[in-house]
Short mmCIF file of C-alpha atoms in Angstrom, two decimals:
data_model
loop_
_atom_site.label_atom_id
_atom_site.label_comp_id
_atom_site.label_asym_id
_atom_site.label_seq_id
_atom_site.Cartn_x
_atom_site.Cartn_y
_atom_site.Cartn_z
CA MET A 1 -7.18 0.46 28.01
CA GLY A 2 -9.44 -2.38 26.86
CA ASN A 3 -10.71 -4.95 29.12
CA LYS A 4 -7.22 -6.42 30.89
CA GLN A 5 -8.89 -9.89 31.09
CA SER A 6 -9.48 -10.04 27.39
CA VAL A 7 -5.81 -8.75 26.84
CA LYS A 8 -4.64 -11.50 28.77
CA SER A 9 -6.52 -14.50 27.19
CA HIS A 10 -5.52 -13.00 23.96
CA LEU A 11 -1.92 -13.05 24.79
CA GLU A 12 -2.14 -16.66 26.20
CA ASN A 13 -3.66 -17.76 22.92
CA SER A 14 -0.74 -15.59 20.97
CA GLN A 15 1.76 -17.68 22.46
CA ARG A 16 0.34 -21.00 21.25
CA THR A 17 -0.58 -19.84 17.94
CA GLY A 18 1.91 -16.47 17.12
CA VAL A 19 -0.99 -14.80 16.33
CA PHE A 20 -2.25 -11.49 18.40
CA GLN A 21 -5.75 -10.09 17.41
CA LEU A 22 -7.72 -7.64 19.26
CA THR A 23 -9.59 -5.61 16.98
CA LYS A 24 -12.45 -3.08 18.30
CA ALA A 25 -11.10 -3.21 21.56
CA LYS A 26 -10.79 0.66 22.16
CA LEU A 27 -7.48 0.54 23.02
CA ASN A 28 -5.49 3.41 22.96
CA GLU A 29 -1.75 1.78 23.08
CA ILE A 30 -0.58 -1.58 22.15
CA PRO A 31 -0.38 -3.49 25.45
CA SER A 32 3.17 -3.64 26.79
CA ASP A 33 2.95 -7.13 27.98
CA VAL A 34 2.27 -8.05 24.15
CA PHE A 35 6.15 -6.93 23.40
CA ARG A 36 7.61 -10.18 25.48
CA VAL A 37 6.10 -12.36 22.66
CA THR A 38 8.59 -11.72 20.42
CA THR A 39 7.71 -14.76 18.43
CA LEU A 40 4.50 -13.31 17.16
CA ARG A 41 4.12 -13.88 13.25
CA THR A 42 0.80 -11.77 13.26
CA ILE A 43 -0.22 -8.70 14.98
CA ASP A 44 -4.14 -7.04 14.15
CA LEU A 45 -5.09 -4.58 16.24
CA SER A 46 -7.33 -2.89 13.52
CA THR A 47 -10.18 -0.62 14.71
CA ASN A 48 -8.75 0.59 18.15
CA HIS A 49 -7.77 4.05 18.99
CA LEU A 50 -4.15 3.91 18.77
CA LYS A 51 -2.19 6.97 18.26
CA THR A 52 1.35 5.87 18.25
CA ILE A 53 3.35 2.33 17.49
CA PRO A 54 6.08 2.23 19.83
CA THR A 55 9.85 2.00 18.81
CA ASN A 56 10.21 -1.39 20.26
CA ILE A 57 8.19 -2.59 17.39
CA ALA A 58 11.35 -3.62 15.92
CA ASN A 59 11.51 -6.23 18.77
CA PHE A 60 9.16 -8.54 16.73
CA ILE A 61 11.94 -9.90 14.44
CA ASN A 62 9.79 -12.71 13.10
CA LEU A 63 6.71 -10.90 12.30
CA ARG A 64 4.96 -11.22 8.74
CA THR A 65 1.49 -9.83 8.97
CA LEU A 66 0.89 -6.44 10.49
CA ILE A 67 -2.64 -4.94 10.63
CA LEU A 68 -3.21 -1.59 11.95
CA ASP A 69 -6.51 -0.61 10.06
CA GLU A 70 -8.80 1.98 11.45
CA ASN A 71 -7.04 3.73 13.95
CA LEU A 72 -5.58 7.47 14.75
CA LEU A 73 -1.75 7.04 13.71
CA THR A 74 -0.46 9.93 12.45
CA GLN A 75 3.14 8.94 11.83
CA LEU A 76 5.35 5.40 11.89
CA PRO A 77 8.35 5.08 14.10
CA GLU A 78 11.66 4.58 11.73
CA GLU A 79 12.15 1.28 13.86
CA ILE A 80 9.15 -0.43 11.51
CA CYS A 81 11.36 -0.57 8.88
CA ARG A 82 13.64 -3.28 10.79
CA LEU A 83 10.65 -6.15 10.51
CA THR A 84 12.65 -7.54 7.61
CA LYS A 85 10.55 -10.72 7.53
CA LEU A 86 7.24 -8.61 7.02
CA GLU A 87 5.13 -9.44 4.11
CA THR A 88 1.96 -7.83 4.82
CA LEU A 89 1.73 -4.30 6.18
CA SER A 90 -1.98 -2.78 6.47
CA LEU A 91 -2.75 0.59 7.85
CA ALA A 92 -5.65 1.89 5.85
CA SER A 93 -8.16 4.45 7.57
CA ASN A 94 -5.39 6.01 9.69
CA GLN A 95 -4.32 9.81 9.51
CA LEU A 96 -0.42 9.46 8.17
CA GLN A 97 0.64 12.05 6.14
CA THR A 98 4.44 11.10 5.60
CA LEU A 99 6.04 7.46 5.91
CA PRO A 100 9.58 6.48 7.26
CA LYS A 101 12.34 7.34 4.95
CA MET A 102 13.82 3.64 4.98
CA LEU A 103 10.32 2.04 3.98
CA GLY A 104 12.57 0.50 1.40
CA ASP A 105 14.63 -1.73 4.16
CA LEU A 106 10.98 -4.05 4.05
CA ARG A 107 12.76 -6.27 1.63
CA SER A 108 10.42 -8.91 2.38
CA LEU A 109 7.22 -7.10 1.95
CA ARG A 110 4.42 -8.04 -0.71
CA SER A 111 1.68 -5.92 0.16
CA LEU A 112 1.16 -2.49 1.30
CA ASN A 113 -2.15 -1.22 2.37
CA LEU A 114 -1.81 2.86 2.82
CA SER A 115 -5.64 3.62 1.69
CA ASN A 116 -7.40 6.35 3.21
CA ASN A 117 -4.72 8.16 4.66
CA ARG A 118 -3.79 12.15 4.08
CA LEU A 119 -0.42 10.94 1.99
CA GLN A 120 0.70 13.88 -0.38
CA LYS A 121 3.49 12.30 -1.79
CA PHE A 122 4.11 8.72 -3.73
CA PRO A 123 6.78 6.75 -1.51
CA ILE A 124 9.21 6.27 -4.03
CA GLU A 125 11.28 4.51 -1.51
CA LEU A 126 9.26 1.28 -2.34
CA ARG A 127 11.08 0.79 -5.55
CA THR A 128 13.70 -0.85 -3.97
CA ILE A 129 11.43 -3.65 -2.56
CA ARG A 130 12.11 -6.66 -4.90
CA GLN A 131 9.17 -8.90 -3.68
CA LEU A 132 6.30 -6.19 -3.41
CA ASP A 133 3.33 -6.94 -5.31
CA PHE A 134 0.51 -5.04 -4.03
CA ILE A 135 0.36 -1.59 -3.36
CA ASP A 136 -2.99 0.15 -2.20
CA LEU A 137 -2.50 4.44 -1.94
CA SER A 138 -6.17 4.99 -2.91
CA LYS A 139 -8.09 7.84 -0.98
CA ASN A 140 -4.68 9.86 -0.36
CA LYS A 141 -3.65 13.40 -1.68
CA ILE A 142 -1.05 12.52 -3.72
CA THR A 143 -0.84 14.74 -6.92
CA GLU A 144 2.10 13.21 -8.88
CA ILE A 145 3.65 10.01 -9.63
CA PRO A 146 7.15 11.28 -9.53
CA ASP A 147 10.30 10.00 -12.04
CA GLY A 148 12.38 7.25 -11.22
CA ILE A 149 9.55 4.74 -10.62
CA GLY A 150 10.46 2.63 -13.19
CA ASP A 151 12.29 -0.16 -11.39
CA MET A 152 9.09 -0.45 -9.22
CA GLN A 153 8.23 -4.33 -9.00
CA ALA A 154 4.73 -4.04 -8.44
CA HIS A 155 2.07 -5.93 -10.20
CA GLU A 156 -0.58 -3.75 -9.12
CA ILE A 157 -0.93 -0.20 -8.22
CA ASN A 158 -4.11 1.44 -6.80
CA LEU A 159 -3.91 5.44 -6.63
CA ASN A 160 -8.12 5.75 -7.20
CA GLN A 161 -9.18 8.85 -5.56
CA ASN A 162 -6.29 10.98 -4.93
CA GLN A 163 -5.24 14.28 -6.53
CA LEU A 164 -3.08 13.04 -9.41
CA GLU A 165 -2.19 16.16 -12.16
CA LYS A 166 0.81 13.98 -13.35
CA ILE A 167 2.10 10.46 -14.11
CA SER A 168 5.73 9.59 -14.84
CA ASP A 169 6.36 8.21 -18.46
CA ASP A 170 8.75 6.16 -16.15
CA LEU A 171 5.91 3.82 -15.56
CA SER A 172 6.19 2.17 -18.84
CA GLN A 173 9.48 0.72 -17.42
CA CYS A 174 8.16 -1.11 -14.64
CA PRO A 175 8.91 -4.62 -15.53
CA ARG A 176 6.06 -6.32 -13.74
CA LEU A 177 3.18 -3.61 -13.38
CA LYS A 178 -0.11 -5.17 -15.03
CA VAL A 179 -2.83 -3.33 -13.09
CA LEU A 180 -2.95 0.52 -12.66
CA ARG A 181 -5.64 1.66 -11.09
CA LEU A 182 -6.17 5.89 -11.83
CA GLU A 183 -9.73 6.59 -11.20
CA GLU A 184 -11.38 10.04 -10.03
CA ASN A 185 -8.06 12.18 -9.93
CA CYS A 186 -7.47 15.21 -12.02
CA LEU A 187 -5.64 13.90 -14.98
CA ARG A 188 -5.73 15.38 -18.10
CA LEU A 189 -5.36 13.19 -21.50
CA ASP A 190 -1.61 14.19 -22.23
CA GLU A 191 -0.71 12.52 -19.05
CA ILE A 192 -1.59 9.22 -20.74
CA THR A 193 1.55 8.61 -22.70
CA ARG A 194 2.23 7.14 -26.11
CA SER A 195 5.11 4.70 -23.92
CA ILE A 196 2.68 3.68 -20.87
CA LEU A 197 -0.01 2.61 -23.35
CA SER A 198 2.33 0.98 -26.32
CA GLU A 199 5.29 0.02 -24.23
CA SER A 200 4.60 -1.04 -20.65
CA GLN A 201 3.24 -4.14 -19.21
CA ILE A 202 -0.04 -2.67 -17.94
CA SER A 203 -2.73 -4.95 -18.99
CA LEU A 204 -5.64 -3.14 -16.97
CA LEU A 205 -5.71 0.63 -16.76
CA ALA A 206 -8.44 2.06 -14.81
CA VAL A 207 -8.81 5.91 -15.66
CA ASP A 208 -12.46 6.74 -15.45
CA GLY A 209 -13.56 9.83 -13.57
CA ASN A 210 -10.36 12.32 -14.82
CA LEU A 211 -10.59 15.30 -16.85
CA PHE A 212 -11.12 13.78 -20.40
CA ASP A 213 -13.97 11.46 -21.71
CA ILE A 214 -12.68 7.70 -22.47
CA LYS A 215 -13.99 7.85 -25.97
CA GLN A 216 -10.84 10.52 -26.10
CA LEU A 217 -8.57 7.86 -24.73
CA ARG A 218 -9.67 5.39 -27.25
CA ASP A 219 -8.89 7.63 -30.18
CA HIS A 220 -5.15 7.51 -28.80
CA PRO A 221 -2.87 6.11 -31.49
CA ALA A 222 -1.43 3.67 -29.08
CA TYR A 223 -4.44 2.99 -27.53
CA ASP A 224 -5.03 -0.42 -29.91
CA GLN A 225 -1.46 -1.86 -28.46
CA TYR A 226 -2.57 -1.20 -25.07
CA MET A 227 -5.82 -3.45 -25.87
CA GLU A 228 -3.95 -6.26 -27.42
CA ARG A 229 -2.57 -6.63 -23.92
CA TYR A 230 -5.59 -6.26 -22.13
CA THR A 231 -7.62 -9.05 -24.40
CA ALA A 232 -4.52 -11.21 -24.25
CA THR A 233 -4.69 -11.04 -20.48
CA LYS A 234 -8.81 -11.23 -20.28
CA LYS A 235 -8.19 -14.78 -22.43
CA LYS A 236 -5.80 -16.08 -19.89
CA ILE A 237 -8.53 -15.75 -17.20
#
């Protein structure tokens, strides 16, 4: 455990502010006293040595932000899905291989960072979260974007540096998807379909570092329609 006096001091502050932040403290577990402060709105325990999250994480019914970047987590308890007021969940640079089945119950979630983990499957459960704006799944081992993703509400999805070989044409149906990052994967040109280029809302499609030359994409019959959206977005900035 980290320094007990430091934990006590941070706890006292958190009771006043609603924020418990204790980073780079070499914590092996979440201090048990933290769970008594059920009014917390923000918890930041990034850059520690946490291997598990206790099931009583569900006690934090008012939690809006949970940051657990740079720990040693291999899985998450299903109870984390009871945090229905959670808006920001950041779990970058852990060792996660799977995610809770009920992840879609986080109905207030707006930003999800799962970059630099060991995930092999795209979390299709996220498609039911209506408020979700940003998903970062970069630096994982995901091999495909599955069918059934068409009602995903995210504005931006980052899948850079995965092992993608297949992406579903259903991406063209995502009603709010503006930014799709697919750099440094294993995609062939025919995975970038006509409907993704011509019928989607995507105005920034990043695909450098795949199994085709960008010039080949520019020669695609539907590329001009994508560029119209890209240019229109640039003019608004």
